[in-house]
GROMACS .gro file of C-alpha atoms in nm:
model
  470
    1UNK     CA    1  -1.123  -1.286   2.451
    2UNK     CA    2  -0.865  -1.345   2.171
    3UNK     CA    3  -0.962  -1.109   1.880
    4UNK     CA    4  -0.724  -0.938   1.625
    5UNK     CA    5  -0.806  -0.553   1.588
    6UNK     CA    6  -0.639  -0.465   1.230
    7UNK     CA    7  -0.893  -0.486   0.939
    8UNK     CA    8  -0.746  -0.669   0.669
    9UNK     CA    9  -1.073  -0.703   0.425
   10UNK     CA   10  -1.219  -0.355   0.418
   11UNK     CA   11  -1.424  -0.335   0.130
   12UNK     CA   12  -1.274  -0.643  -0.030
   13UNK     CA   13  -1.403  -0.779  -0.386
   14UNK     CA   14  -1.705  -0.542  -0.306
   15UNK     CA   15  -1.583  -0.194  -0.348
   16UNK     CA   16  -1.901   0.048  -0.396
   17UNK     CA   17  -1.936   0.290  -0.651
   18UNK     CA   18  -1.778   0.639  -0.519
   19UNK     CA   19  -2.051   0.821  -0.802
   20UNK     CA   20  -1.833   1.134  -0.800
   21UNK     CA   21  -1.977   1.438  -0.912
   22UNK     CA   22  -2.061   1.425  -1.292
   23UNK     CA   23  -1.950   1.062  -1.370
   24UNK     CA   24  -1.571   1.162  -1.283
   25UNK     CA   25  -1.373   0.826  -1.324
   26UNK     CA   26  -1.103   0.937  -1.049
   27UNK     CA   27  -1.103   1.218  -0.789
   28UNK     CA   28  -0.752   1.373  -0.701
   29UNK     CA   29  -0.714   1.569  -0.409
   30UNK     CA   30  -0.408   1.781  -0.297
   31UNK     CA   31  -0.349   1.794   0.043
   32UNK     CA   32  -0.037   2.083   0.094
   33UNK     CA   33   0.099   2.016   0.447
   34UNK     CA   34   0.179   2.379   0.662
   35UNK     CA   35   0.398   2.302   0.943
   36UNK     CA   36   0.676   2.554   0.942
   37UNK     CA   37   0.666   2.730   1.232
   38UNK     CA   38   0.529   2.438   1.439
   39UNK     CA   39   0.820   2.234   1.420
   40UNK     CA   40   1.034   2.101   1.678
   41UNK     CA   41   1.213   2.405   1.814
   42UNK     CA   42   1.385   2.540   2.127
   43UNK     CA   43   1.174   2.841   2.074
   44UNK     CA   44   0.870   2.627   2.059
   45UNK     CA   45   0.937   2.502   2.415
   46UNK     CA   46   1.066   2.175   2.308
   47UNK     CA   47   1.354   1.954   2.381
   48UNK     CA   48   1.591   1.965   2.059
   49UNK     CA   49   1.574   2.071   1.697
   50UNK     CA   50   1.347   1.894   1.425
   51UNK     CA   51   1.515   1.663   1.245
   52UNK     CA   52   1.273   1.543   1.003
   53UNK     CA   53   1.164   1.563   0.643
   54UNK     CA   54   1.399   1.809   0.530
   55UNK     CA   55   1.687   1.866   0.276
   56UNK     CA   56   1.933   1.780   0.520
   57UNK     CA   57   1.950   1.361   0.430
   58UNK     CA   58   2.021   1.143   0.732
   59UNK     CA   59   1.941   1.447   0.990
   60UNK     CA   60   1.849   1.390   1.347
   61UNK     CA   61   1.708   1.631   1.636
   62UNK     CA   62   2.032   1.840   1.824
   63UNK     CA   63   1.854   1.763   2.166
   64UNK     CA   64   1.922   2.128   2.363
   65UNK     CA   65   2.030   2.347   2.063
   66UNK     CA   66   1.873   2.532   1.787
   67UNK     CA   67   1.943   2.388   1.426
   68UNK     CA   68   2.031   2.711   1.215
   69UNK     CA   69   2.010   2.544   0.863
   70UNK     CA   70   1.733   2.312   0.966
   71UNK     CA   71   1.524   2.634   1.082
   72UNK     CA   72   1.565   2.794   0.775
   73UNK     CA   73   1.482   2.512   0.554
   74UNK     CA   74   1.131   2.564   0.743
   75UNK     CA   75   1.116   2.901   0.710
   76UNK     CA   76   1.186   2.862   0.352
   77UNK     CA   77   0.877   2.682   0.298
   78UNK     CA   78   0.694   2.951   0.461
   79UNK     CA   79   0.833   3.213   0.273
   80UNK     CA   80   0.901   3.167  -0.059
   81UNK     CA   81   0.761   2.747  -0.114
   82UNK     CA   82   0.373   2.866  -0.027
   83UNK     CA   83   0.366   3.124  -0.245
   84UNK     CA   84   0.537   2.932  -0.511
   85UNK     CA   85   0.252   2.721  -0.466
   86UNK     CA   86  -0.054   2.950  -0.375
   87UNK     CA   87   0.014   3.080  -0.735
   88UNK     CA   88   0.062   2.738  -0.897
   89UNK     CA   89  -0.268   2.619  -0.760
   90UNK     CA   90  -0.469   2.936  -0.780
   91UNK     CA   91  -0.349   3.005  -1.171
   92UNK     CA   92  -0.498   2.641  -1.260
   93UNK     CA   93  -0.829   2.732  -1.046
   94UNK     CA   94  -0.776   2.396  -0.815
   95UNK     CA   95  -0.855   2.383  -0.514
   96UNK     CA   96  -0.596   2.246  -0.180
   97UNK     CA   97  -0.675   2.098   0.115
   98UNK     CA   98  -0.429   2.239   0.404
   99UNK     CA   99  -0.303   2.015   0.679
  100UNK     CA  100  -0.232   2.324   0.908
  101UNK     CA  101  -0.046   2.262   1.256
  102UNK     CA  102  -0.210   2.514   1.451
  103UNK     CA  103   0.067   2.703   1.601
  104UNK     CA  104   0.212   2.724   1.277
  105UNK     CA  105  -0.113   2.834   1.118
  106UNK     CA  106  -0.081   3.109   1.453
  107UNK     CA  107   0.245   3.189   1.340
  108UNK     CA  108   0.157   3.273   0.962
  109UNK     CA  109  -0.123   3.495   0.928
  110UNK     CA  110  -0.085   3.607   0.552
  111UNK     CA  111  -0.061   3.244   0.419
  112UNK     CA  112  -0.372   3.232   0.653
  113UNK     CA  113  -0.523   3.490   0.500
  114UNK     CA  114  -0.462   3.376   0.129
  115UNK     CA  115  -0.569   3.032   0.184
  116UNK     CA  116  -0.898   3.163   0.281
  117UNK     CA  117  -0.937   3.382   0.033
  118UNK     CA  118  -0.899   3.108  -0.230
  119UNK     CA  119  -1.150   2.887  -0.057
  120UNK     CA  120  -0.923   2.612   0.039
  121UNK     CA  121  -1.029   2.392   0.319
  122UNK     CA  122  -0.812   2.420   0.642
  123UNK     CA  123  -0.821   2.110   0.820
  124UNK     CA  124  -0.597   2.056   1.113
  125UNK     CA  125  -0.239   1.872   1.159
  126UNK     CA  126  -0.251   1.872   1.537
  127UNK     CA  127  -0.145   2.147   1.784
  128UNK     CA  128   0.215   2.073   1.693
  129UNK     CA  129   0.418   1.885   1.393
  130UNK     CA  130   0.619   1.678   1.691
  131UNK     CA  131   0.596   1.280   1.774
  132UNK     CA  132   0.310   1.152   1.906
  133UNK     CA  133   0.390   0.804   1.955
  134UNK     CA  134   0.512   0.853   2.352
  135UNK     CA  135   0.232   1.070   2.465
  136UNK     CA  136   0.052   0.971   2.711
  137UNK     CA  137  -0.324   0.945   2.665
  138UNK     CA  138  -0.430   1.220   2.845
  139UNK     CA  139  -0.205   1.496   2.727
  140UNK     CA  140  -0.247   1.349   2.365
  141UNK     CA  141  -0.641   1.460   2.433
  142UNK     CA  142  -0.541   1.756   2.567
  143UNK     CA  143  -0.364   1.877   2.224
  144UNK     CA  144  -0.629   1.759   2.011
  145UNK     CA  145  -0.886   1.989   2.237
  146UNK     CA  146  -0.643   2.286   2.260
  147UNK     CA  147  -0.540   2.268   1.851
  148UNK     CA  148  -0.915   2.253   1.774
  149UNK     CA  149  -0.889   2.568   1.970
  150UNK     CA  150  -0.639   2.787   1.867
  151UNK     CA  151  -0.742   2.701   1.507
  152UNK     CA  152  -1.046   2.781   1.543
  153UNK     CA  153  -0.937   3.105   1.691
  154UNK     CA  154  -0.707   3.136   1.409
  155UNK     CA  155  -0.857   3.056   1.079
  156UNK     CA  156  -1.234   3.175   1.248
  157UNK     CA  157  -1.393   2.848   1.256
  158UNK     CA  158  -1.331   2.504   1.373
  159UNK     CA  159  -1.168   2.227   1.161
  160UNK     CA  160  -1.397   1.965   0.984
  161UNK     CA  161  -1.063   1.754   0.862
  162UNK     CA  162  -0.809   1.613   1.075
  163UNK     CA  163  -0.416   1.460   1.016
  164UNK     CA  164  -0.177   1.401   1.281
  165UNK     CA  165   0.044   1.217   1.052
  166UNK     CA  166   0.345   1.146   1.359
  167UNK     CA  167   0.042   0.964   1.576
  168UNK     CA  168  -0.006   0.748   1.808
  169UNK     CA  169  -0.224   0.443   1.861
  170UNK     CA  170  -0.422   0.626   2.034
  171UNK     CA  171  -0.482   0.928   1.773
  172UNK     CA  172  -0.772   0.845   1.589
  173UNK     CA  173  -1.014   0.712   1.850
  174UNK     CA  174  -0.921   1.029   2.058
  175UNK     CA  175  -1.013   1.261   1.758
  176UNK     CA  176  -1.326   1.053   1.686
  177UNK     CA  177  -1.426   1.125   2.049
  178UNK     CA  178  -1.438   1.472   2.033
  179UNK     CA  179  -1.743   1.430   1.803
  180UNK     CA  180  -1.648   1.722   1.618
  181UNK     CA  181  -1.431   1.599   1.331
  182UNK     CA  182  -1.598   1.521   1.001
  183UNK     CA  183  -1.313   1.318   0.832
  184UNK     CA  184  -1.018   1.192   0.967
  185UNK     CA  185  -0.701   1.125   0.751
  186UNK     CA  186  -0.454   0.948   1.014
  187UNK     CA  187  -0.494   0.603   0.777
  188UNK     CA  188  -0.293   0.454   0.463
  189UNK     CA  189  -0.513   0.189   0.462
  190UNK     CA  190  -0.787   0.213   0.111
  191UNK     CA  191  -0.850   0.434  -0.199
  192UNK     CA  192  -1.139   0.476  -0.131
  193UNK     CA  193  -1.303   0.660   0.244
  194UNK     CA  194  -1.488   0.457   0.449
  195UNK     CA  195  -1.665   0.475   0.797
  196UNK     CA  196  -1.527   0.318   1.078
  197UNK     CA  197  -1.733   0.252   1.405
  198UNK     CA  198  -1.533   0.448   1.677
  199UNK     CA  199  -1.666   0.529   2.013
  200UNK     CA  200  -2.033   0.428   1.977
  201UNK     CA  201  -2.042   0.688   1.648
  202UNK     CA  202  -1.979   0.600   1.296
  203UNK     CA  203  -1.628   0.849   1.154
  204UNK     CA  204  -1.556   0.863   0.838
  205UNK     CA  205  -1.151   0.804   0.721
  206UNK     CA  206  -1.061   0.919   0.425
  207UNK     CA  207  -0.755   0.756   0.382
  208UNK     CA  208  -0.405   0.996   0.275
  209UNK     CA  209  -0.098   0.856   0.103
  210UNK     CA  210   0.327   0.816   0.231
  211UNK     CA  211   0.338   0.712  -0.175
  212UNK     CA  212   0.238   1.001  -0.392
  213UNK     CA  213   0.374   1.242  -0.142
  214UNK     CA  214   0.713   1.491  -0.192
  215UNK     CA  215   0.822   1.317   0.143
  216UNK     CA  216   1.010   1.137  -0.057
  217UNK     CA  217   1.243   1.361  -0.186
  218UNK     CA  218   1.389   1.349   0.150
  219UNK     CA  219   1.464   1.001   0.242
  220UNK     CA  220   1.522   0.638   0.083
  221UNK     CA  221   1.443   0.522  -0.175
  222UNK     CA  222   1.288   0.839  -0.278
  223UNK     CA  223   1.275   1.117  -0.569
  224UNK     CA  224   1.617   1.277  -0.685
  225UNK     CA  225   1.473   1.525  -0.968
  226UNK     CA  226   1.140   1.698  -0.987
  227UNK     CA  227   1.066   1.463  -1.338
  228UNK     CA  228   1.068   1.163  -1.060
  229UNK     CA  229   0.800   1.260  -0.856
  230UNK     CA  230   0.621   1.367  -1.154
  231UNK     CA  231   0.644   1.035  -1.351
  232UNK     CA  232   0.531   0.858  -1.022
  233UNK     CA  233   0.242   1.087  -1.022
  234UNK     CA  234   0.122   1.016  -1.388
  235UNK     CA  235   0.174   0.665  -1.386
  236UNK     CA  236  -0.045   0.627  -1.026
  237UNK     CA  237  -0.298   0.828  -1.201
  238UNK     CA  238  -0.275   0.637  -1.535
  239UNK     CA  239  -0.357   0.353  -1.349
  240UNK     CA  240  -0.644   0.443  -1.134
  241UNK     CA  241  -0.803   0.642  -1.465
  242UNK     CA  242  -0.778   0.318  -1.645
  243UNK     CA  243  -0.921   0.162  -1.366
  244UNK     CA  244  -1.219   0.376  -1.353
  245UNK     CA  245  -1.312   0.379  -1.689
  246UNK     CA  246  -1.306   0.024  -1.595
  247UNK     CA  247  -1.591   0.063  -1.353
  248UNK     CA  248  -1.310   0.039  -1.064
  249UNK     CA  249  -1.327   0.439  -0.987
  250UNK     CA  250  -1.131   0.557  -0.666
  251UNK     CA  251  -0.920   0.852  -0.505
  252UNK     CA  252  -0.565   0.993  -0.561
  253UNK     CA  253  -0.386   1.159  -0.275
  254UNK     CA  254  -0.118   1.379  -0.347
  255UNK     CA  255   0.102   1.524  -0.046
  256UNK     CA  256   0.239   1.823  -0.062
  257UNK     CA  257   0.526   2.008   0.197
  258UNK     CA  258   0.574   2.399   0.122
  259UNK     CA  259   0.961   2.386   0.195
  260UNK     CA  260   1.007   2.059  -0.035
  261UNK     CA  261   0.802   2.044  -0.342
  262UNK     CA  262   0.797   2.472  -0.298
  263UNK     CA  263   1.182   2.415  -0.450
  264UNK     CA  264   1.197   2.553  -0.808
  265UNK     CA  265   1.379   2.194  -0.917
  266UNK     CA  266   1.070   1.987  -0.769
  267UNK     CA  267   0.836   2.191  -0.837
  268UNK     CA  268   0.846   2.169  -1.197
  269UNK     CA  269   0.755   1.782  -1.166
  270UNK     CA  270   0.406   1.834  -1.014
  271UNK     CA  271   0.360   2.114  -1.241
  272UNK     CA  272   0.415   1.787  -1.532
  273UNK     CA  273   0.157   1.649  -1.368
  274UNK     CA  274  -0.119   1.937  -1.346
  275UNK     CA  275  -0.072   1.932  -1.731
  276UNK     CA  276  -0.133   1.568  -1.783
  277UNK     CA  277  -0.439   1.580  -1.607
  278UNK     CA  278  -0.582   1.841  -1.750
  279UNK     CA  279  -0.525   1.659  -2.110
  280UNK     CA  280  -0.802   1.413  -1.958
  281UNK     CA  281  -1.214   1.462  -1.945
  282UNK     CA  282  -1.386   1.313  -1.635
  283UNK     CA  283  -1.087   1.418  -1.358
  284UNK     CA  284  -1.247   1.554  -1.027
  285UNK     CA  285  -1.011   1.784  -0.816
  286UNK     CA  286  -1.167   1.817  -0.510
  287UNK     CA  287  -1.093   1.967  -0.127
  288UNK     CA  288  -1.128   1.674   0.112
  289UNK     CA  289  -1.386   1.799   0.272
  290UNK     CA  290  -1.570   1.776  -0.061
  291UNK     CA  291  -1.489   1.409  -0.079
  292UNK     CA  292  -1.660   1.365   0.276
  293UNK     CA  293  -1.950   1.586   0.195
  294UNK     CA  294  -2.009   1.357  -0.124
  295UNK     CA  295  -1.959   1.065   0.054
  296UNK     CA  296  -2.183   1.100   0.372
  297UNK     CA  297  -2.441   1.184   0.163
  298UNK     CA  298  -2.386   0.930  -0.168
  299UNK     CA  299  -2.269   0.669   0.100
  300UNK     CA  300  -2.379   0.734   0.454
  301UNK     CA  301  -2.302   0.488   0.737
  302UNK     CA  302  -2.493   0.157   0.768
  303UNK     CA  303  -2.527  -0.118   1.019
  304UNK     CA  304  -2.250  -0.384   1.016
  305UNK     CA  305  -2.284  -0.746   1.102
  306UNK     CA  306  -1.990  -0.785   1.358
  307UNK     CA  307  -1.948  -1.143   1.445
  308UNK     CA  308  -1.642  -1.115   1.599
  309UNK     CA  309  -1.758  -0.869   1.868
  310UNK     CA  310  -2.027  -1.094   1.989
  311UNK     CA  311  -2.012  -1.279   2.312
  312UNK     CA  312  -1.943  -1.666   2.326
  313UNK     CA  313  -2.322  -1.703   2.415
  314UNK     CA  314  -2.372  -1.460   2.141
  315UNK     CA  315  -2.180  -1.609   1.864
  316UNK     CA  316  -2.285  -1.969   1.933
  317UNK     CA  317  -2.643  -1.870   1.912
  318UNK     CA  318  -2.635  -1.712   1.598
  319UNK     CA  319  -2.361  -1.993   1.445
  320UNK     CA  320  -2.399  -2.301   1.630
  321UNK     CA  321  -2.655  -2.441   1.354
  322UNK     CA  322  -2.438  -2.358   1.042
  323UNK     CA  323  -2.314  -2.711   1.053
  324UNK     CA  324  -2.615  -2.941   1.152
  325UNK     CA  325  -2.649  -2.986   1.492
  326UNK     CA  326  -2.294  -2.901   1.609
  327UNK     CA  327  -2.266  -2.609   1.815
  328UNK     CA  328  -1.935  -2.696   1.958
  329UNK     CA  329  -1.803  -2.601   1.603
  330UNK     CA  330  -1.903  -2.257   1.688
  331UNK     CA  331  -1.762  -2.254   1.994
  332UNK     CA  332  -1.445  -2.398   1.930
  333UNK     CA  333  -1.435  -2.117   1.596
  334UNK     CA  334  -1.533  -1.830   1.869
  335UNK     CA  335  -1.176  -1.905   2.034
  336UNK     CA  336  -0.987  -1.867   1.763
  337UNK     CA  337  -0.837  -1.554   1.691
  338UNK     CA  338  -1.102  -1.355   1.518
  339UNK     CA  339  -1.125  -0.979   1.360
  340UNK     CA  340  -1.247  -0.712   1.121
  341UNK     CA  341  -1.169  -0.995   0.858
  342UNK     CA  342  -1.426  -1.247   0.995
  343UNK     CA  343  -1.720  -1.042   0.985
  344UNK     CA  344  -1.826  -1.155   0.649
  345UNK     CA  345  -1.934  -1.495   0.514
  346UNK     CA  346  -1.576  -1.629   0.403
  347UNK     CA  347  -1.471  -1.487   0.738
  348UNK     CA  348  -1.747  -1.687   0.953
  349UNK     CA  349  -1.698  -1.971   0.751
  350UNK     CA  350  -1.306  -2.019   0.724
  351UNK     CA  351  -1.301  -1.992   1.132
  352UNK     CA  352  -1.625  -2.302   1.175
  353UNK     CA  353  -1.420  -2.471   0.879
  354UNK     CA  354  -1.109  -2.471   1.034
  355UNK     CA  355  -1.253  -2.652   1.344
  356UNK     CA  356  -1.473  -2.888   1.169
  357UNK     CA  357  -1.100  -2.947   0.957
  358UNK     CA  358  -0.893  -3.000   1.262
  359UNK     CA  359  -1.171  -3.241   1.462
  360UNK     CA  360  -1.113  -3.630   1.444
  361UNK     CA  361  -1.288  -3.845   1.248
  362UNK     CA  362  -1.468  -3.933   1.459
  363UNK     CA  363  -1.624  -3.598   1.534
  364UNK     CA  364  -1.705  -3.525   1.153
  365UNK     CA  365  -1.832  -3.844   1.113
  366UNK     CA  366  -2.098  -3.730   1.362
  367UNK     CA  367  -2.087  -3.448   1.190
  368UNK     CA  368  -2.215  -3.590   0.908
  369UNK     CA  369  -2.478  -3.809   1.081
  370UNK     CA  370  -2.602  -3.522   1.271
  371UNK     CA  371  -2.755  -3.445   0.873
  372UNK     CA  372  -3.106  -3.585   0.759
  373UNK     CA  373  -3.198  -3.784   0.480
  374UNK     CA  374  -3.280  -3.633   0.137
  375UNK     CA  375  -3.689  -3.621   0.136
  376UNK     CA  376  -3.709  -3.891   0.403
  377UNK     CA  377  -3.883  -3.945   0.684
  378UNK     CA  378  -3.762  -3.603   0.969
  379UNK     CA  379  -3.853  -3.410   0.624
  380UNK     CA  380  -4.230  -3.567   0.611
  381UNK     CA  381  -4.274  -3.507   0.995
  382UNK     CA  382  -4.178  -3.184   0.915
  383UNK     CA  383  -3.885  -3.203   1.239
  384UNK     CA  384  -3.614  -3.076   1.010
  385UNK     CA  385  -3.445  -2.773   1.082
  386UNK     CA  386  -3.539  -2.447   0.941
  387UNK     CA  387  -3.223  -2.452   0.718
  388UNK     CA  388  -3.267  -2.797   0.576
  389UNK     CA  389  -3.622  -2.734   0.518
  390UNK     CA  390  -3.569  -2.403   0.348
  391UNK     CA  391  -3.238  -2.580   0.134
  392UNK     CA  392  -3.459  -2.907   0.049
  393UNK     CA  393  -3.818  -2.706  -0.099
  394UNK     CA  394  -3.574  -2.500  -0.258
  395UNK     CA  395  -3.454  -2.798  -0.486
  396UNK     CA  396  -3.844  -2.949  -0.455
  397UNK     CA  397  -3.782  -3.222  -0.247
  398UNK     CA  398  -4.116  -3.113  -0.026
  399UNK     CA  399  -4.348  -3.182  -0.389
  400UNK     CA  400  -4.231  -3.524  -0.455
  401UNK     CA  401  -4.480  -3.798  -0.659
  402UNK     CA  402  -4.490  -4.108  -0.500
  403UNK     CA  403  -4.284  -4.271  -0.726
  404UNK     CA  404  -4.034  -4.018  -0.633
  405UNK     CA  405  -4.030  -4.012  -0.294
  406UNK     CA  406  -3.980  -4.423  -0.322
  407UNK     CA  407  -3.658  -4.374  -0.523
  408UNK     CA  408  -3.566  -4.115  -0.259
  409UNK     CA  409  -3.575  -4.377   0.034
  410UNK     CA  410  -3.459  -4.657  -0.159
  411UNK     CA  411  -3.155  -4.437  -0.251
  412UNK     CA  412  -3.163  -4.305   0.115
  413UNK     CA  413  -3.116  -4.645   0.296
  414UNK     CA  414  -2.882  -4.825   0.033
  415UNK     CA  415  -2.618  -4.555   0.043
  416UNK     CA  416  -2.649  -4.520   0.426
  417UNK     CA  417  -2.644  -4.914   0.503
  418UNK     CA  418  -2.314  -4.878   0.281
  419UNK     CA  419  -2.093  -4.604   0.428
  420UNK     CA  420  -2.243  -4.549   0.747
  421UNK     CA  421  -2.397  -4.169   0.702
  422UNK     CA  422  -2.658  -4.028   0.471
  423UNK     CA  423  -2.531  -3.890   0.163
  424UNK     CA  424  -2.467  -3.494   0.171
  425UNK     CA  425  -2.520  -3.243  -0.104
  426UNK     CA  426  -2.572  -2.893  -0.102
  427UNK     CA  427  -2.895  -2.911  -0.255
  428UNK     CA  428  -2.930  -2.548  -0.357
  429UNK     CA  429  -2.644  -2.586  -0.650
  430UNK     CA  430  -2.865  -2.869  -0.788
  431UNK     CA  431  -3.219  -2.942  -0.911
  432UNK     CA  432  -3.360  -3.248  -0.854
  433UNK     CA  433  -3.267  -3.456  -1.122
  434UNK     CA  434  -2.927  -3.342  -1.030
  435UNK     CA  435  -2.968  -3.434  -0.711
  436UNK     CA  436  -3.095  -3.790  -0.816
  437UNK     CA  437  -2.780  -3.861  -1.061
  438UNK     CA  438  -2.522  -3.769  -0.778
  439UNK     CA  439  -2.726  -3.981  -0.573
  440UNK     CA  440  -2.663  -4.263  -0.803
  441UNK     CA  441  -2.316  -4.202  -0.895
  442UNK     CA  442  -2.198  -4.156  -0.474
  443UNK     CA  443  -2.351  -4.450  -0.392
  444UNK     CA  444  -2.080  -4.646  -0.596
  445UNK     CA  445  -1.796  -4.491  -0.462
  446UNK     CA  446  -1.554  -4.581  -0.172
  447UNK     CA  447  -1.649  -4.537   0.162
  448UNK     CA  448  -1.359  -4.299   0.240
  449UNK     CA  449  -1.372  -4.125  -0.055
  450UNK     CA  450  -1.740  -4.045   0.000
  451UNK     CA  451  -1.664  -3.924   0.382
  452UNK     CA  452  -1.414  -3.689   0.199
  453UNK     CA  453  -1.684  -3.581  -0.054
  454UNK     CA  454  -1.922  -3.556   0.223
  455UNK     CA  455  -1.691  -3.325   0.438
  456UNK     CA  456  -1.686  -3.112   0.183
  457UNK     CA  457  -2.027  -3.071   0.120
  458UNK     CA  458  -2.099  -3.014   0.498
  459UNK     CA  459  -1.864  -2.722   0.430
  460UNK     CA  460  -2.014  -2.591   0.109
  461UNK     CA  461  -2.409  -2.623   0.278
  462UNK     CA  462  -2.218  -2.389   0.558
  463UNK     CA  463  -2.107  -2.101   0.356
  464UNK     CA  464  -2.448  -2.099   0.182
  465UNK     CA  465  -2.653  -2.054   0.526
  466UNK     CA  466  -2.389  -1.775   0.639
  467UNK     CA  467  -2.406  -1.623   0.279
  468UNK     CA  468  -2.819  -1.588   0.383
  469UNK     CA  469  -2.737  -1.509   0.753
  470UNK     CA  470  -2.478  -1.217   0.671
   0.00000   0.00000   0.00000
């Protein structure tokens, strides 16, 4: 199978209403990443120092050496930055979700006590704050298990949320297979939570952000002043809040780090943002676990049609009749690069139509000739396909007067004699009089014009049938 695994459609144009509590127009969720003491360091058994997310521009790991300046920057996050953020958020009664690296939490018992006393959610941020991209799958699976065990030991209860951050292509499926995590946030692909079917179970995904995130203080393009960060957060909030007022309600994640936003000059922008959202009604500021509980209750997982995952035999059996009596079109569509974007009517239709459009004129003519006359002999003999029977009946063609039947018969004969194929029209787009009017107009057209129009109508009929099926 040539299958494309990435999901490029998501909710598409049909985003669900989150129905946030109390009619909120937006959910603004704050994450504080607690990584200090879990980063790369020789003391932690790593091969070198940390080189990521600090106030040293362009920093690189020092292989085989400790990096005193880097260690001390991370220590600032635990010693000063965390407490500054703790005072800010507890003072405003806004709960946080902590992405806690298990080994970092184990080295910070007083901070863990403060998180628990504030009723903040402590989700897992993995065992160590290190890269996982080259980690063998079995090793990463073992680290996930150890992270959950150590987290439970240190915090007193297991994590219900997960975010690795420096993840591999296997991370989401490996976390999902544990079966004990309520939500995973190692994606950045939507403004709303969604359900993913992984390893035989429905896994809730709550996307995170690298955009409304203070990590951009440490990279380019990034924030220079606290005001830069605050202004960007406000712009994002105002856009989403206005969309929420128009019925396109969404979620805004804000990512924070103790050693970054915890600095005095940077935190001023965060305070500016908190002041801004406090002036607005209908703003919900939950923990991520609160979003997970709400979504599971309000939008539980539902079975999803997945045509892209069908075998060839199953695909052809299901869609082989969408183009009338032409299963070869479904066979050709199955051979294309199908993926999640083809699990909806527009996607399946596009795949089928590609095969039809790329066929020779002779092949397409056979498809046209496979269509029955309107209210013709096959209809009277009840020998139409179920789809054609339903479509013609919906336009009232199964209840014609004798005079109307003779009129259709005469028009069918004249049209076919002239063009070599029956008149094809998506009857669900017309009533009986409209069909007759189209008949009268189209019969006089040149055959090449009618061939093109008939092909368009065949595709339209197929789309309508798929809308019914999916």
